[in-house]
Short mmCIF file of C-alpha atoms and ligand atoms in Angstrom, two decimals:
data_model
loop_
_atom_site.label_atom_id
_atom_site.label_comp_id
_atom_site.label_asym_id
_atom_site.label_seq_id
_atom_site.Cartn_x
_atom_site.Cartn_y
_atom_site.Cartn_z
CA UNK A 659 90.27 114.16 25.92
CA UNK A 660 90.43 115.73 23.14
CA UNK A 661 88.82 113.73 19.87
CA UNK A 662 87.48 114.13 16.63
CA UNK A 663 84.86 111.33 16.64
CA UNK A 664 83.96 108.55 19.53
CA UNK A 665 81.63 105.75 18.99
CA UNK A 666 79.02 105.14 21.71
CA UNK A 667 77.58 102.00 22.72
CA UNK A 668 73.92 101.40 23.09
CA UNK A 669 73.31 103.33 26.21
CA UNK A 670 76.43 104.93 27.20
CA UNK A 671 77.09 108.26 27.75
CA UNK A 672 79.51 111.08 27.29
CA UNK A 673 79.51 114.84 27.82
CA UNK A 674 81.14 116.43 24.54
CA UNK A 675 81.82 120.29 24.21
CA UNK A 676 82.20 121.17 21.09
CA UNK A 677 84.36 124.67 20.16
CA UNK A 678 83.36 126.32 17.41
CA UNK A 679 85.71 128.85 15.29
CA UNK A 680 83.84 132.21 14.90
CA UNK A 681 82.13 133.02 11.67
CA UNK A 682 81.88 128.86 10.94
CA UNK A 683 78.98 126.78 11.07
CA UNK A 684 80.19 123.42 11.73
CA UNK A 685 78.43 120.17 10.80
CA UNK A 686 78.55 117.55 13.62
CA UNK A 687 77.53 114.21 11.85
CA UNK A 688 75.86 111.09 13.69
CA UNK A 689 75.92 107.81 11.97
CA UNK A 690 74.71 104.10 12.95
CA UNK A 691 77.66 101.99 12.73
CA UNK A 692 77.15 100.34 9.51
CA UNK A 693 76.81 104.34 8.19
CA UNK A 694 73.81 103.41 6.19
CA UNK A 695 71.97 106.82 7.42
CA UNK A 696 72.65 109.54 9.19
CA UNK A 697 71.76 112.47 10.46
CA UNK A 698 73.82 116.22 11.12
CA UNK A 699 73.30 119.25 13.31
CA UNK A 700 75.16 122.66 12.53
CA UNK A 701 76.38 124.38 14.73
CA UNK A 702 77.29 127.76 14.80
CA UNK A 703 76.68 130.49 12.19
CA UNK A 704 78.80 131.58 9.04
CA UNK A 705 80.84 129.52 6.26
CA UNK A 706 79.84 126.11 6.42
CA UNK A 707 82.33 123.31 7.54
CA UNK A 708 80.76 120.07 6.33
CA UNK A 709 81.81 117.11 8.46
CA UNK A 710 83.72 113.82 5.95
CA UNK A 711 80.93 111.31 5.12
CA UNK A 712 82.07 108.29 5.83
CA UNK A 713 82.31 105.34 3.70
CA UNK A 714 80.44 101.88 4.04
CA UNK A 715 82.10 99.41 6.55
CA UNK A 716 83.54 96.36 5.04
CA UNK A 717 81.17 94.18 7.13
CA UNK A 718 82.17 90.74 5.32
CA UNK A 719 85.69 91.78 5.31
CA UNK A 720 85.68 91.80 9.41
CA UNK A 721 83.03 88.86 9.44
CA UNK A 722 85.77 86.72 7.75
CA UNK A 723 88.64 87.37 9.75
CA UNK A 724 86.45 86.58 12.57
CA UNK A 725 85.91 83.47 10.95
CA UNK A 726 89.42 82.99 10.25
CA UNK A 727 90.74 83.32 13.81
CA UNK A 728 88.06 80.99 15.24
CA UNK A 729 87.54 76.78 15.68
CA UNK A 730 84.21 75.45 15.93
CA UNK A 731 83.69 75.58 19.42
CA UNK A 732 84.00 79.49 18.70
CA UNK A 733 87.34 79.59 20.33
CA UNK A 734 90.25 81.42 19.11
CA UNK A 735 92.55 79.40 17.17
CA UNK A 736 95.97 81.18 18.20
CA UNK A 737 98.03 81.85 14.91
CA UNK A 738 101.46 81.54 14.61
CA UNK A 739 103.91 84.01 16.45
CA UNK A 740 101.08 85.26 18.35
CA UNK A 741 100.59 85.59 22.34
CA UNK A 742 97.18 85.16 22.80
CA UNK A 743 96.94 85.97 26.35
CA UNK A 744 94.82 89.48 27.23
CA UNK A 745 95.19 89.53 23.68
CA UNK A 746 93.02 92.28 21.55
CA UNK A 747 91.42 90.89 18.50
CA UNK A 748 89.51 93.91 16.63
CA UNK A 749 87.47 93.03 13.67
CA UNK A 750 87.07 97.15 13.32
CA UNK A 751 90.46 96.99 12.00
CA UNK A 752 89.78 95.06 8.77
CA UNK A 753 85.95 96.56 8.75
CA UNK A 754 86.53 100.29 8.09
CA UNK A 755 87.79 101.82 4.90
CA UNK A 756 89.31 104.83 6.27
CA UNK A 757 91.97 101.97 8.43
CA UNK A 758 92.68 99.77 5.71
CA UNK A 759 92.36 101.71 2.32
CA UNK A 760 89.74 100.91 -0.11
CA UNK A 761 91.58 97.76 -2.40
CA UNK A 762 93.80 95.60 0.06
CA UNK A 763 94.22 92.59 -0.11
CA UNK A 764 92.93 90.08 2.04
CA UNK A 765 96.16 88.88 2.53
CA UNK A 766 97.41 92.12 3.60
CA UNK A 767 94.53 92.76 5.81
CA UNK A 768 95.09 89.77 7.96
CA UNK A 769 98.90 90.61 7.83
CA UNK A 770 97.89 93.90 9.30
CA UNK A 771 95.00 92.35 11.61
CA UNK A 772 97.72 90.55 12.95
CA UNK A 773 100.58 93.15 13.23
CA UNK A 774 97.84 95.02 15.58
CA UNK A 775 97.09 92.08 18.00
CA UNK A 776 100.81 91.87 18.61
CA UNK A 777 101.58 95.37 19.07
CA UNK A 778 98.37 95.92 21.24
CA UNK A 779 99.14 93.76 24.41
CA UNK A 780 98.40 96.43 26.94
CA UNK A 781 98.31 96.09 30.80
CA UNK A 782 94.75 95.90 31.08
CA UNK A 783 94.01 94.97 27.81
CA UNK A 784 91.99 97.64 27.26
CA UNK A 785 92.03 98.63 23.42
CA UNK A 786 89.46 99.91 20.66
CA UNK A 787 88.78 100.84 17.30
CA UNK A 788 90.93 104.18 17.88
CA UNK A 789 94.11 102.68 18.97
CA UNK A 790 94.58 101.47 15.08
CA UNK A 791 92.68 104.66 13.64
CA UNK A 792 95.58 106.88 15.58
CA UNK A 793 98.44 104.87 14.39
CA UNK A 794 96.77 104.86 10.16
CA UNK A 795 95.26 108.27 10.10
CA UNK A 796 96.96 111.31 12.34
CA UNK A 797 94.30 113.47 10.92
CA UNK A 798 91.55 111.43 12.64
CA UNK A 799 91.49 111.00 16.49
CA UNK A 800 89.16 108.54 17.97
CA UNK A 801 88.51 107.96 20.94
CA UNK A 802 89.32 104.82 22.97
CA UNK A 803 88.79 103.22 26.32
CA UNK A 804 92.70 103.84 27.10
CA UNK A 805 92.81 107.64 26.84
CA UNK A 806 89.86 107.80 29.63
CA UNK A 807 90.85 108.79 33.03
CA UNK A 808 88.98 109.38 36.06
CA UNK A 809 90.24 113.59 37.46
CA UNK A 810 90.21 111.85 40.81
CA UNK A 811 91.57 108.64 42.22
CA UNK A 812 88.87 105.94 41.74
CA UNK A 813 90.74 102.72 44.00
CA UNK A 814 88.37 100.69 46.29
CA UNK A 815 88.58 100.16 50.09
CA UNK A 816 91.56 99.07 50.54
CA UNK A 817 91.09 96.30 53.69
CA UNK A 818 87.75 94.71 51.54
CA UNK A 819 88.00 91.53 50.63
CA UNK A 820 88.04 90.38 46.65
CA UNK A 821 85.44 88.46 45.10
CA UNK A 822 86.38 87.80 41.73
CA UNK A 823 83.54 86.98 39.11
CA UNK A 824 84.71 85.56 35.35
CA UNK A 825 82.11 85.31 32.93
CA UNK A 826 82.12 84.19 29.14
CA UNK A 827 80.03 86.41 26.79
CA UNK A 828 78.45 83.53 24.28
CA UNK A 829 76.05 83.17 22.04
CA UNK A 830 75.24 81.95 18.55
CA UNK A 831 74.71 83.97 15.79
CA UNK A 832 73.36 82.05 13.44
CA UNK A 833 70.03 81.51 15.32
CA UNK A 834 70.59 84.88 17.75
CA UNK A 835 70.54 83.11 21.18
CA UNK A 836 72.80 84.99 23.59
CA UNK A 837 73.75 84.02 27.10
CA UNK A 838 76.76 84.35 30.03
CA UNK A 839 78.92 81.43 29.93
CA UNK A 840 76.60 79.64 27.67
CA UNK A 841 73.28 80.19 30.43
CA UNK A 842 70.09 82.61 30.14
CA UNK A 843 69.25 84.71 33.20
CA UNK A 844 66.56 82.06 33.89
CA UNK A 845 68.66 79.22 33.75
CA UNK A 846 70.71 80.37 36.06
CA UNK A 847 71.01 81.42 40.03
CA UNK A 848 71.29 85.55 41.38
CA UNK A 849 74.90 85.80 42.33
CA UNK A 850 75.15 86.37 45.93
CA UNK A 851 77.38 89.24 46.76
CA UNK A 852 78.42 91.00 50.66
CA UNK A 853 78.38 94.27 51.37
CA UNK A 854 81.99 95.66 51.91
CA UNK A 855 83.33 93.28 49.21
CA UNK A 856 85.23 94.43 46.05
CA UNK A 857 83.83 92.63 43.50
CA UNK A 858 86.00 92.15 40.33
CA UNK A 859 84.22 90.78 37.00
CA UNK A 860 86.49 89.46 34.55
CA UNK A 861 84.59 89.86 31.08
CA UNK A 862 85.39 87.83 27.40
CA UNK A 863 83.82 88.00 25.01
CA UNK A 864 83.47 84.93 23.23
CA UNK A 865 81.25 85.58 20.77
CA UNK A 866 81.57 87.99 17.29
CA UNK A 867 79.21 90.77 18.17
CA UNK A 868 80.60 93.78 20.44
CA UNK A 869 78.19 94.33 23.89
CA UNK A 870 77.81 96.98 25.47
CA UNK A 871 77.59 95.30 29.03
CA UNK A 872 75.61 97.50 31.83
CA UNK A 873 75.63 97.07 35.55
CA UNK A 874 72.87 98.90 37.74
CA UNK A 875 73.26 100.26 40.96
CA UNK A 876 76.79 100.67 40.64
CA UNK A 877 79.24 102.43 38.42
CA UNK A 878 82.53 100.39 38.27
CA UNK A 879 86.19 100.73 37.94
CA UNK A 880 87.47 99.88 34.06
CA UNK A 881 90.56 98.66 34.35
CA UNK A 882 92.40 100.19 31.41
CA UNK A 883 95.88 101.37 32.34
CA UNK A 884 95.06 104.87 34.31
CA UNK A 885 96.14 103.11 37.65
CA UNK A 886 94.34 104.54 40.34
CA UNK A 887 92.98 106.59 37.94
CA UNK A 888 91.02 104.59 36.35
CA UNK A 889 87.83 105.59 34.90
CA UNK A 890 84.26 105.01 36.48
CA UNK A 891 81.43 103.90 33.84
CA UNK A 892 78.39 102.09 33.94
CA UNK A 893 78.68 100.06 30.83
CA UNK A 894 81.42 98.70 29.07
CA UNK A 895 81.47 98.32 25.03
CA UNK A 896 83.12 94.53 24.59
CA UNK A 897 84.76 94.04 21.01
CA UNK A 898 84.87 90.41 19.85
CA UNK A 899 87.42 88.24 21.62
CA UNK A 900 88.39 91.05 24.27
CA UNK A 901 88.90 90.38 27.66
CA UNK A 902 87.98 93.37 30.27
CA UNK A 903 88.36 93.56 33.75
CA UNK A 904 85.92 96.01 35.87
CA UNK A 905 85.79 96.13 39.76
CA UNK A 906 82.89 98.05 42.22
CA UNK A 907 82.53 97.97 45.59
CA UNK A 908 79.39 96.26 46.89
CA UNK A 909 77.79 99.28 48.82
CA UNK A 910 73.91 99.32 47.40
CA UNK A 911 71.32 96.53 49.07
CA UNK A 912 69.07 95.67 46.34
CA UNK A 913 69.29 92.82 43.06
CA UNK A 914 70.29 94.33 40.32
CA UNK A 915 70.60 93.49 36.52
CA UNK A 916 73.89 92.98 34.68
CA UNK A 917 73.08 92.37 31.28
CA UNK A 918 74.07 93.58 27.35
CA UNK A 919 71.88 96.78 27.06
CA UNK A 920 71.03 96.01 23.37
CA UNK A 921 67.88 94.84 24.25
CA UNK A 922 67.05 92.36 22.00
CA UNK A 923 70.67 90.44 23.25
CA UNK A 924 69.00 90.97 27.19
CA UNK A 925 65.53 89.87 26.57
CA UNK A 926 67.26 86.75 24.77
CA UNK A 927 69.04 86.18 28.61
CA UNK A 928 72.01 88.12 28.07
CA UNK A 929 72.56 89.34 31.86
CA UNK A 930 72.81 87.84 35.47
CA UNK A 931 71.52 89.21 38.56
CA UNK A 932 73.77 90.82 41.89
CA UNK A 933 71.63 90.13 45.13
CA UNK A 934 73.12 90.96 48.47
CA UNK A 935 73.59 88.86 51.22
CA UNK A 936 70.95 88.86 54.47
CA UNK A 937 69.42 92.30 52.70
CA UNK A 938 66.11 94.25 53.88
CA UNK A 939 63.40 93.51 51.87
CA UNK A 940 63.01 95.82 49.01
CA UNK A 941 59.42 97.67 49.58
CA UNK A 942 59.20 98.33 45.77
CA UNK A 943 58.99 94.43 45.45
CA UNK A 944 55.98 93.36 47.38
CA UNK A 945 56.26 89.71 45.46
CA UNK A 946 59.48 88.76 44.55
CA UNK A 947 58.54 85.49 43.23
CA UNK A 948 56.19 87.32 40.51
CA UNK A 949 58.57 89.70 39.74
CA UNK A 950 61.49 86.89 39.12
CA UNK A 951 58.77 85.36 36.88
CA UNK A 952 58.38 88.32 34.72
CA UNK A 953 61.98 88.59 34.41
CA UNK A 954 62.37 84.61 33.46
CA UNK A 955 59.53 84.96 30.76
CA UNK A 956 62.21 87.35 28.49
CA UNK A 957 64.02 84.49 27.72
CA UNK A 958 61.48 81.56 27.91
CA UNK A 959 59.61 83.33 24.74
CA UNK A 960 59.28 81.56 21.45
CA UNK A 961 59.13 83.11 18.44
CA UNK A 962 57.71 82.27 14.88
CA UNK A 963 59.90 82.01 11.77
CA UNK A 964 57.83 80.86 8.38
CA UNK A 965 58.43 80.40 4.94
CA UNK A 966 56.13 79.68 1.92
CA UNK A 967 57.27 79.16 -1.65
CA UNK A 968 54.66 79.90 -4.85
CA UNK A 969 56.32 78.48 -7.93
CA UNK A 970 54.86 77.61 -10.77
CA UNK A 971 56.15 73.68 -10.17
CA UNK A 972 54.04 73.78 -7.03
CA UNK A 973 54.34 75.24 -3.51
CA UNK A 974 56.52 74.33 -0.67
CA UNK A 975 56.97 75.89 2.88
CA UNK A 976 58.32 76.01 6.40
CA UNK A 977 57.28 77.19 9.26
CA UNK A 978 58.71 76.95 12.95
CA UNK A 979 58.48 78.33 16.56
CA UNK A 980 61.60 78.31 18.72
CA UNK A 981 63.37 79.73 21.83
CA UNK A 982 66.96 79.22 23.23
CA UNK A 983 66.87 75.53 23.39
CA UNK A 984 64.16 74.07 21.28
CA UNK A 985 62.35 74.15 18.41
CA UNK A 986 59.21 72.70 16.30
CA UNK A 987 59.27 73.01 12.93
CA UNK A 988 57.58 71.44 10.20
CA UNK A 989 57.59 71.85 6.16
CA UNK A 990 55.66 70.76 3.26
CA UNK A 991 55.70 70.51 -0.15
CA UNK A 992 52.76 70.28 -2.59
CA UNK A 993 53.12 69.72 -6.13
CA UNK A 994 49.98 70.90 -8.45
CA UNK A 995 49.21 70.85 -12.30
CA UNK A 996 50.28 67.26 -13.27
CA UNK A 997 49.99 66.55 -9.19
CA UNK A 998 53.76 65.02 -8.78
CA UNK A 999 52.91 64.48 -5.09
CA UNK A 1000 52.92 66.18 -1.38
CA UNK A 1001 54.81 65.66 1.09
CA UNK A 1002 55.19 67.24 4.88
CA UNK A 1003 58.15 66.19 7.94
CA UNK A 1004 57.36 67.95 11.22
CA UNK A 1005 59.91 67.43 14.33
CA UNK A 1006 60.49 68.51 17.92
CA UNK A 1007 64.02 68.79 19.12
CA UNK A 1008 66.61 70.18 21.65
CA UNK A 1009 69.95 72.15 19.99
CA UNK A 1010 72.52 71.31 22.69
CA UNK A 1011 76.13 72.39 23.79
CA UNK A 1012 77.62 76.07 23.81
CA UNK A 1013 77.61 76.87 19.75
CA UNK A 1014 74.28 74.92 19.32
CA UNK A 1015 75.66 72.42 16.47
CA UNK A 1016 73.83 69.36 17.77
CA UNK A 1017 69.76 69.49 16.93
CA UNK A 1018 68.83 65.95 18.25
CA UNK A 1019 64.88 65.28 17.25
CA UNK A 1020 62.15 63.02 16.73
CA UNK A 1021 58.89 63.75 14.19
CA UNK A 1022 56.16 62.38 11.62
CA UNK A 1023 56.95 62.34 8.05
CA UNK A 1024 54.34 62.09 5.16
CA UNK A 1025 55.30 61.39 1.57
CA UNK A 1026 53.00 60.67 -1.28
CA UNK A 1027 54.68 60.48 -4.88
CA UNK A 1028 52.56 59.55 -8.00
CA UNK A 1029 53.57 58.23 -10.96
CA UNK A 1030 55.23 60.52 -13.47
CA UNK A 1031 57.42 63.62 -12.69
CA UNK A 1032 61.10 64.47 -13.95
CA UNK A 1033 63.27 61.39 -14.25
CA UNK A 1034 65.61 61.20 -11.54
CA UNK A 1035 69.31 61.72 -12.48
CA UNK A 1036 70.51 59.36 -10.19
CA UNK A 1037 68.46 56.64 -12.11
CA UNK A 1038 65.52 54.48 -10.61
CA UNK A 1039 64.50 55.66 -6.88
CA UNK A 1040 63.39 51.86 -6.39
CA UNK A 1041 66.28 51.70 -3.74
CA UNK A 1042 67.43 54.53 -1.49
CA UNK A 1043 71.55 54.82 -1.40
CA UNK A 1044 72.10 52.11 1.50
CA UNK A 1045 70.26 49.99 -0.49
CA UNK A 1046 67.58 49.82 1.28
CA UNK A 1047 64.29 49.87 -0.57
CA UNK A 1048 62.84 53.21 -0.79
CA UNK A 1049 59.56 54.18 0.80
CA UNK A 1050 59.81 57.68 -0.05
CA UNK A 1051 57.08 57.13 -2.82
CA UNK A 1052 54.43 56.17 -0.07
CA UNK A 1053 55.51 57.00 3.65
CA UNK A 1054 53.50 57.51 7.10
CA UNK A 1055 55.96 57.38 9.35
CA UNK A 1056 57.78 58.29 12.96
CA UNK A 1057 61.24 59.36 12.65
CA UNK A 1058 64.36 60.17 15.19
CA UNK A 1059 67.25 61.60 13.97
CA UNK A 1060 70.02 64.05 14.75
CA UNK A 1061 71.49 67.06 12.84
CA UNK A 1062 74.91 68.62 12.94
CA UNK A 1063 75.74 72.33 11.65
CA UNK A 1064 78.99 71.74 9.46
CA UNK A 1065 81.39 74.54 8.53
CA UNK A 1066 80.18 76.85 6.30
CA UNK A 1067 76.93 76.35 7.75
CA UNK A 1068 76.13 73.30 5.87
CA UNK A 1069 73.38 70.93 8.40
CA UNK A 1070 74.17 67.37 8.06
CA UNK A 1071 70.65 65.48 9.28
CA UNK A 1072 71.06 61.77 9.85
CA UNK A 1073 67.50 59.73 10.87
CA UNK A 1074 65.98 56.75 11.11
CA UNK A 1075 62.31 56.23 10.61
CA UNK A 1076 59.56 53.84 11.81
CA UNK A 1077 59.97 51.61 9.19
CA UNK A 1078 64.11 50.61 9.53
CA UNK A 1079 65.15 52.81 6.93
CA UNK A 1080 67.91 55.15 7.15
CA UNK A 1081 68.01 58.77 5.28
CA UNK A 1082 71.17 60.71 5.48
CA UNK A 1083 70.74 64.45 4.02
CA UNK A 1084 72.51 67.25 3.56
CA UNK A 1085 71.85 70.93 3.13
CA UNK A 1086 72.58 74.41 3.37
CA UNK A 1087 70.40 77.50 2.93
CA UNK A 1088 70.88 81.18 2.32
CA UNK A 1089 74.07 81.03 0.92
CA UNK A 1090 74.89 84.61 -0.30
CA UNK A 1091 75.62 85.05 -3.73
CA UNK A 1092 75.51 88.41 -3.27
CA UNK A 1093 73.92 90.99 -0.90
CA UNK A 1094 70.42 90.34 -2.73
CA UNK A 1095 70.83 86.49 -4.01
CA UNK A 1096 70.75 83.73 -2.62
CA UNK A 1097 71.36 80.04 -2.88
CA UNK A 1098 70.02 77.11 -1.80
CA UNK A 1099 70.65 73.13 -1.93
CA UNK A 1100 70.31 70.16 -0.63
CA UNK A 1101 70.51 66.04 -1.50
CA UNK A 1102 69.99 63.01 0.41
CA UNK A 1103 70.26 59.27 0.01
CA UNK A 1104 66.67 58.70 -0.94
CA UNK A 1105 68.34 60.46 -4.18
CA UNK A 1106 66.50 63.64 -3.75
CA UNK A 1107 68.15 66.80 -4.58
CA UNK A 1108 67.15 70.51 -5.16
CA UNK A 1109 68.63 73.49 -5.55
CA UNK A 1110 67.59 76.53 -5.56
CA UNK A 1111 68.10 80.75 -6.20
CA UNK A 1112 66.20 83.41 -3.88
CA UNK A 1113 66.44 87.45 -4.77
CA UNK A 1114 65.44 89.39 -2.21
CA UNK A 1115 63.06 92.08 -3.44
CA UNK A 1116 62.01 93.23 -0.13
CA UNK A 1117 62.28 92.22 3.68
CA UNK A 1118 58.98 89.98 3.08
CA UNK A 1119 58.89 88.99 -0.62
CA UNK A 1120 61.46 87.11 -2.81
CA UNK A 1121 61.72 86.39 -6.38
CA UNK A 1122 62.48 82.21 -6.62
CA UNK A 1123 63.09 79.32 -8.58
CA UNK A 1124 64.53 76.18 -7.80
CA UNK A 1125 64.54 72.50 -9.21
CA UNK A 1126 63.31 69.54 -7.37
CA UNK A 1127 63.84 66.23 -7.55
CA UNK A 1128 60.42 65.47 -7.21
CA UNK A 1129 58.58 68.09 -8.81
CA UNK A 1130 60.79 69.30 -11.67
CA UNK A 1131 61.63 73.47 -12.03
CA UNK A 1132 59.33 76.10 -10.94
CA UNK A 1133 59.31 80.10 -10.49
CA UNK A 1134 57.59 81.86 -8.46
CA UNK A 1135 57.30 84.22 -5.32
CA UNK A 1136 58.91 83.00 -2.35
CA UNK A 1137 57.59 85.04 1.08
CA UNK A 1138 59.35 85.33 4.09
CA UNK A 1139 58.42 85.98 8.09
CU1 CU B 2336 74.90 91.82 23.36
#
C-alpha cells in the first residue's frame, strides 16, 4: 500500500520502504498519539523536505462524543436514523484537527460523526482513522485496516470445524480496571481449544480506549473485506465501539496469552488464556500451578492512591489502597490554630457490576467538633436534615452504607451508622475547570458542605484552597500520589 502516514499500535509491526527523490533529504516524523513530542529522522541528502507538524488532538472533543453516544451501562445508545449493527463508531473523527477543521461546531461535528457511521457499514466492519482522513484530505493518505491484503490466499482448512469465541472488551476508566467481558485473567478459566479447529473470535470493544489486542502462538486471519485474501497479523488495534472478527487455526500445543499489549491494560487482567485439549506437557513449565500463580498475581495487585491537603484552615487527607474489586480507604481532617475539630471515616468495600457504579461498604467514623468555628449557613447543626439529632459534633461510630457514581461523575453515598442515624452525601471531585484547575464539592445532610479549587503545578504538588463547613477557608499546598 502505498501511504503517507499509518498509526501503529503498541506492538505491531509494519515493514515501510521509504523512496526518496534524489538531491532531497526527507524528514520522516514519529509522534505519540496525543503529538505532544516527537521525534524525526532525515533521510537522504540535499534540500531539506520537512515533514507537516501536526496539530494537538482535540482529546475532549472525541471524549464527549463518546460520552454522547453512550448510556450508563456503557452501551451505545443508537441515535436516530442510525443502523447500529457492525456499526463503526470512531472518536478519531471528531479528535483530529486536520479531519474536522480547527473551529466547528460541536453541532457540526456530531452531524459529521454521524454522517461517517452511516456511510461506513462495511462487510467486515473493518474501518479506521484513515477511511475519514481519505474522504476530508486527498493530500493525506492513511493507512487503514481495509486497504491490507495478504499477496497470498490466507483461508483455513476447509473440512475443520468452527469454534466461535465472542468476547466484550470492558473496563472502567474512571478507576482504570480493564477486563474481557467484565472478568480478569484470574477470575476466569483457560479456554479450552482442539487442535484442527478454526477458531473465530468475535471482538467489541465496549469500552472508550482503542486496544491493541495480541494473540501468541498464532497469527490470525482479520476479517476486513480482502476475502480470501485477508490479511494475517498478530494484533489487532480495536477503536471504541468496533466490532472485529479474526479467525486462526488451532495448530500450536501450548497455553498461550491473548491479552491488550499495552501493558498496564494486561497486568490489570486484560487477556484470557488458549490451552489445548489432551496436550504434552510443556517442558519449559516444570510447575504449572506456580507459573498460573505468577500470572494471577498481575491482576490481584493493589495499589496506593493518597492525598494530603496543607491549608492554612488546617489539614485534611486521603489515602487508599485498591485493586479491581475492592478498596480501603480512609480520610481525615484536622483543624489547627483556633482547633475547630478532627475528624477521620475509614471503610472497606466491594465496587460491583460491569461499569463499577455500586461501592457497597462498611467503616468507623470519628468526629470531634469544638465549640466555635464559621457559623453554618444552613443555620443551627443541632439536627441533621431528617431531623434526626446530629451527632456529628461528637461521634465514635460503625457505619454501612452504599455509594452510587451519578452522571457526570458525581458519587451519591447513602449510610447508616451505629447510632440510627442516617447521612446522605453528595460529591464530586476533580472537576476540570480547565486543563490545570480543578474543582471540588461536596454537601450532606448533617449540613456540611465544602468546596473547593486545586491548580495543578506539577504531577505531585497543587496550589489549593477550599471552604469548609467546619473549619472555615484555608490555602495551602495540596500533594498528590
Ligand atoms: Cu487495552
Amino acid at each position: 500500500m502505498e501511504v503517507d502516514r499509518l498509526i501503529i499500535a503498541v506492538s505491531e509491526t509494519y515493514d515501510v520502504v521509504v523512496t526518496i527523490p534524489e538531491n532531497k533529504s526527507y524528514e520522516f516524523l514519529v509522534t505519540p498519539e496525543d503529538r505532544t513530542k516527537y521525534a524525526s529522522l532525515w533521510l537522504g541528502s540535499g534540500e531539506k523536505v520537512a515533514a507537516t507538524k501536526m496539530k494537538r488532538p482535540k482529546y475532549f472533543a472525541g471524549m464527549k462524543m463518546m460520552n454522547d453516544m453512550m448510556d450508563m451501562k456503557g452501551n451505545l445508545i443508537e441515535m436516530e436514523g442510525m443502523v447500529m449493527q457492525n456499526q463503526i463508531m470512531d472518536m478519531n473523527t471528531v479528535m483530529y484537527p486536520e479531519i474536522t477543521g480547527e473551529e466547528k461546531s460541536k453541532k457540526e461535528i456530531k452531524k459529521k460523526a454521524a454522517s461517517d457511521t452511516l456511510s461506513m457499514q462495511l462487510p467486515n466492519n473493518k474501518s479506521m482513522q484513515g477511511m475519514n482522513m481519505e474522504a476530508e484530505t486527498a493530500d493525506i493518505v492513511t493507512l487503514n485496516y481495509t486497504m491490507l491484503k495478504s499477496p497470498v490466499k490466507t483461508s483455513l482448512p476447509k473440512d475443520a470445524p468452527v469454534k466461535e469465541l465472542k468476547f466484550n472488551l470492558t473496563g472502567n476508566m474512571n478507576r482504570y480496571v480493564w477486563s474481557l467481558d467484565n472478568k480478569v485473567v484470574s477470575e476466569s478459566d483457560k479456554i479450552l481449544i482442539k487442535k484442527g479447529e478454526n477458531i473465530r473470535i468475535i471482538l467489541y470493544n465496549n469500552s472508550m480506549m482503542r486496544h491493541p489486542m495480541h494473540l501468541h502462538g498464532h497469527d490470525f486471519r482479520l476479517l476486513n473485506g480482502q476475502g480470501e485474501y485477508a490479511p494475517m497479523k498478530n494484533i489487532i488495534d480495536i477503536m471504541p465501539m468496533e466490532k472485529d472478527t479474526l479467525e486462526f487455526n488451532a495448530n500450536v500445543y501450548g497455553d498461550w496469552f491473548f491479552h491488550c499489549h499495552i501493558l498496564y491494560h494486561m497486568m490489570s487482567g486484560m487477556g484470557r488464556v488458549f490451552t489445548y485439549e489432551n496436550q504434552p506437557d510443556n517442558p519449559e513449565i516444570p510447575n504449572p500451578k506456580l507459573a498460573q500463580r505468577k500470572l494471577f498475581a498481575d491482576d490481584r495487585k493493589f495499589h496506593l492512591m493518597g492525598r494530603l491537603g496543607i491549608e492554612s484552615n488546617g489539614s485534611d487527607g486521603e489515602a487508599m489502597i485498591a485493586n479491581t474489586r475492592w478498596k480501603i480507604n480512609t480520610l481525615w481532617h484536622l483543624g489547627y490554630h483556633d482547633m475547630h475539630g478532627y475528624e477521620s471515616e475509614t471503610m472497606v468495600g466491594r465496587y460491583l457490576g460491569r461499569m463499577q457504579w455500586w461501592f457497597p461498604y462498611i467503616g468507623f467514623d470519628y468526629h470531634y467538633k469544638m465549640e466555635g468555628g464559621p457559623k453554618n449557613i444552613f443555620g443551627s447543626e443541632e439536627n441533621n436534615w431528617f431531623g434526626q439529632k446530629s451527632n456529628k459534633n461528637d461521634r465514635k461510630t460503625v457505619v454501612a452504607g452504599i455509594a452510587y457514581t451519578l452522571p457526570m461523575l458525581f458519587v451519591a453515598d447513602a449510610r447508616i451508622d451505629g447510632d440510627g442515624k442516617f447521612r446522605f452525601q453528595l460529591g464530586r471531585e476533580d472537576i476540570p475547570v480547565s486543563s490545570r484547575l480543578r474543582f471540588n464539592m461536596m454537601i450532606n445532610t448533617d449540613k456540611e458542605y465544602m468546596a473547593g479549587f486545586r491548580y495543578i503545578a506539577t504531577k505531585y504538588i497543587s496550589l489549593s484552597s477550599h471552604y469548609d463547613s467546619d473549619m472555615g477557608l484555608g490555602v495551602g499546598l495540596t500533594l498528590t500520589y
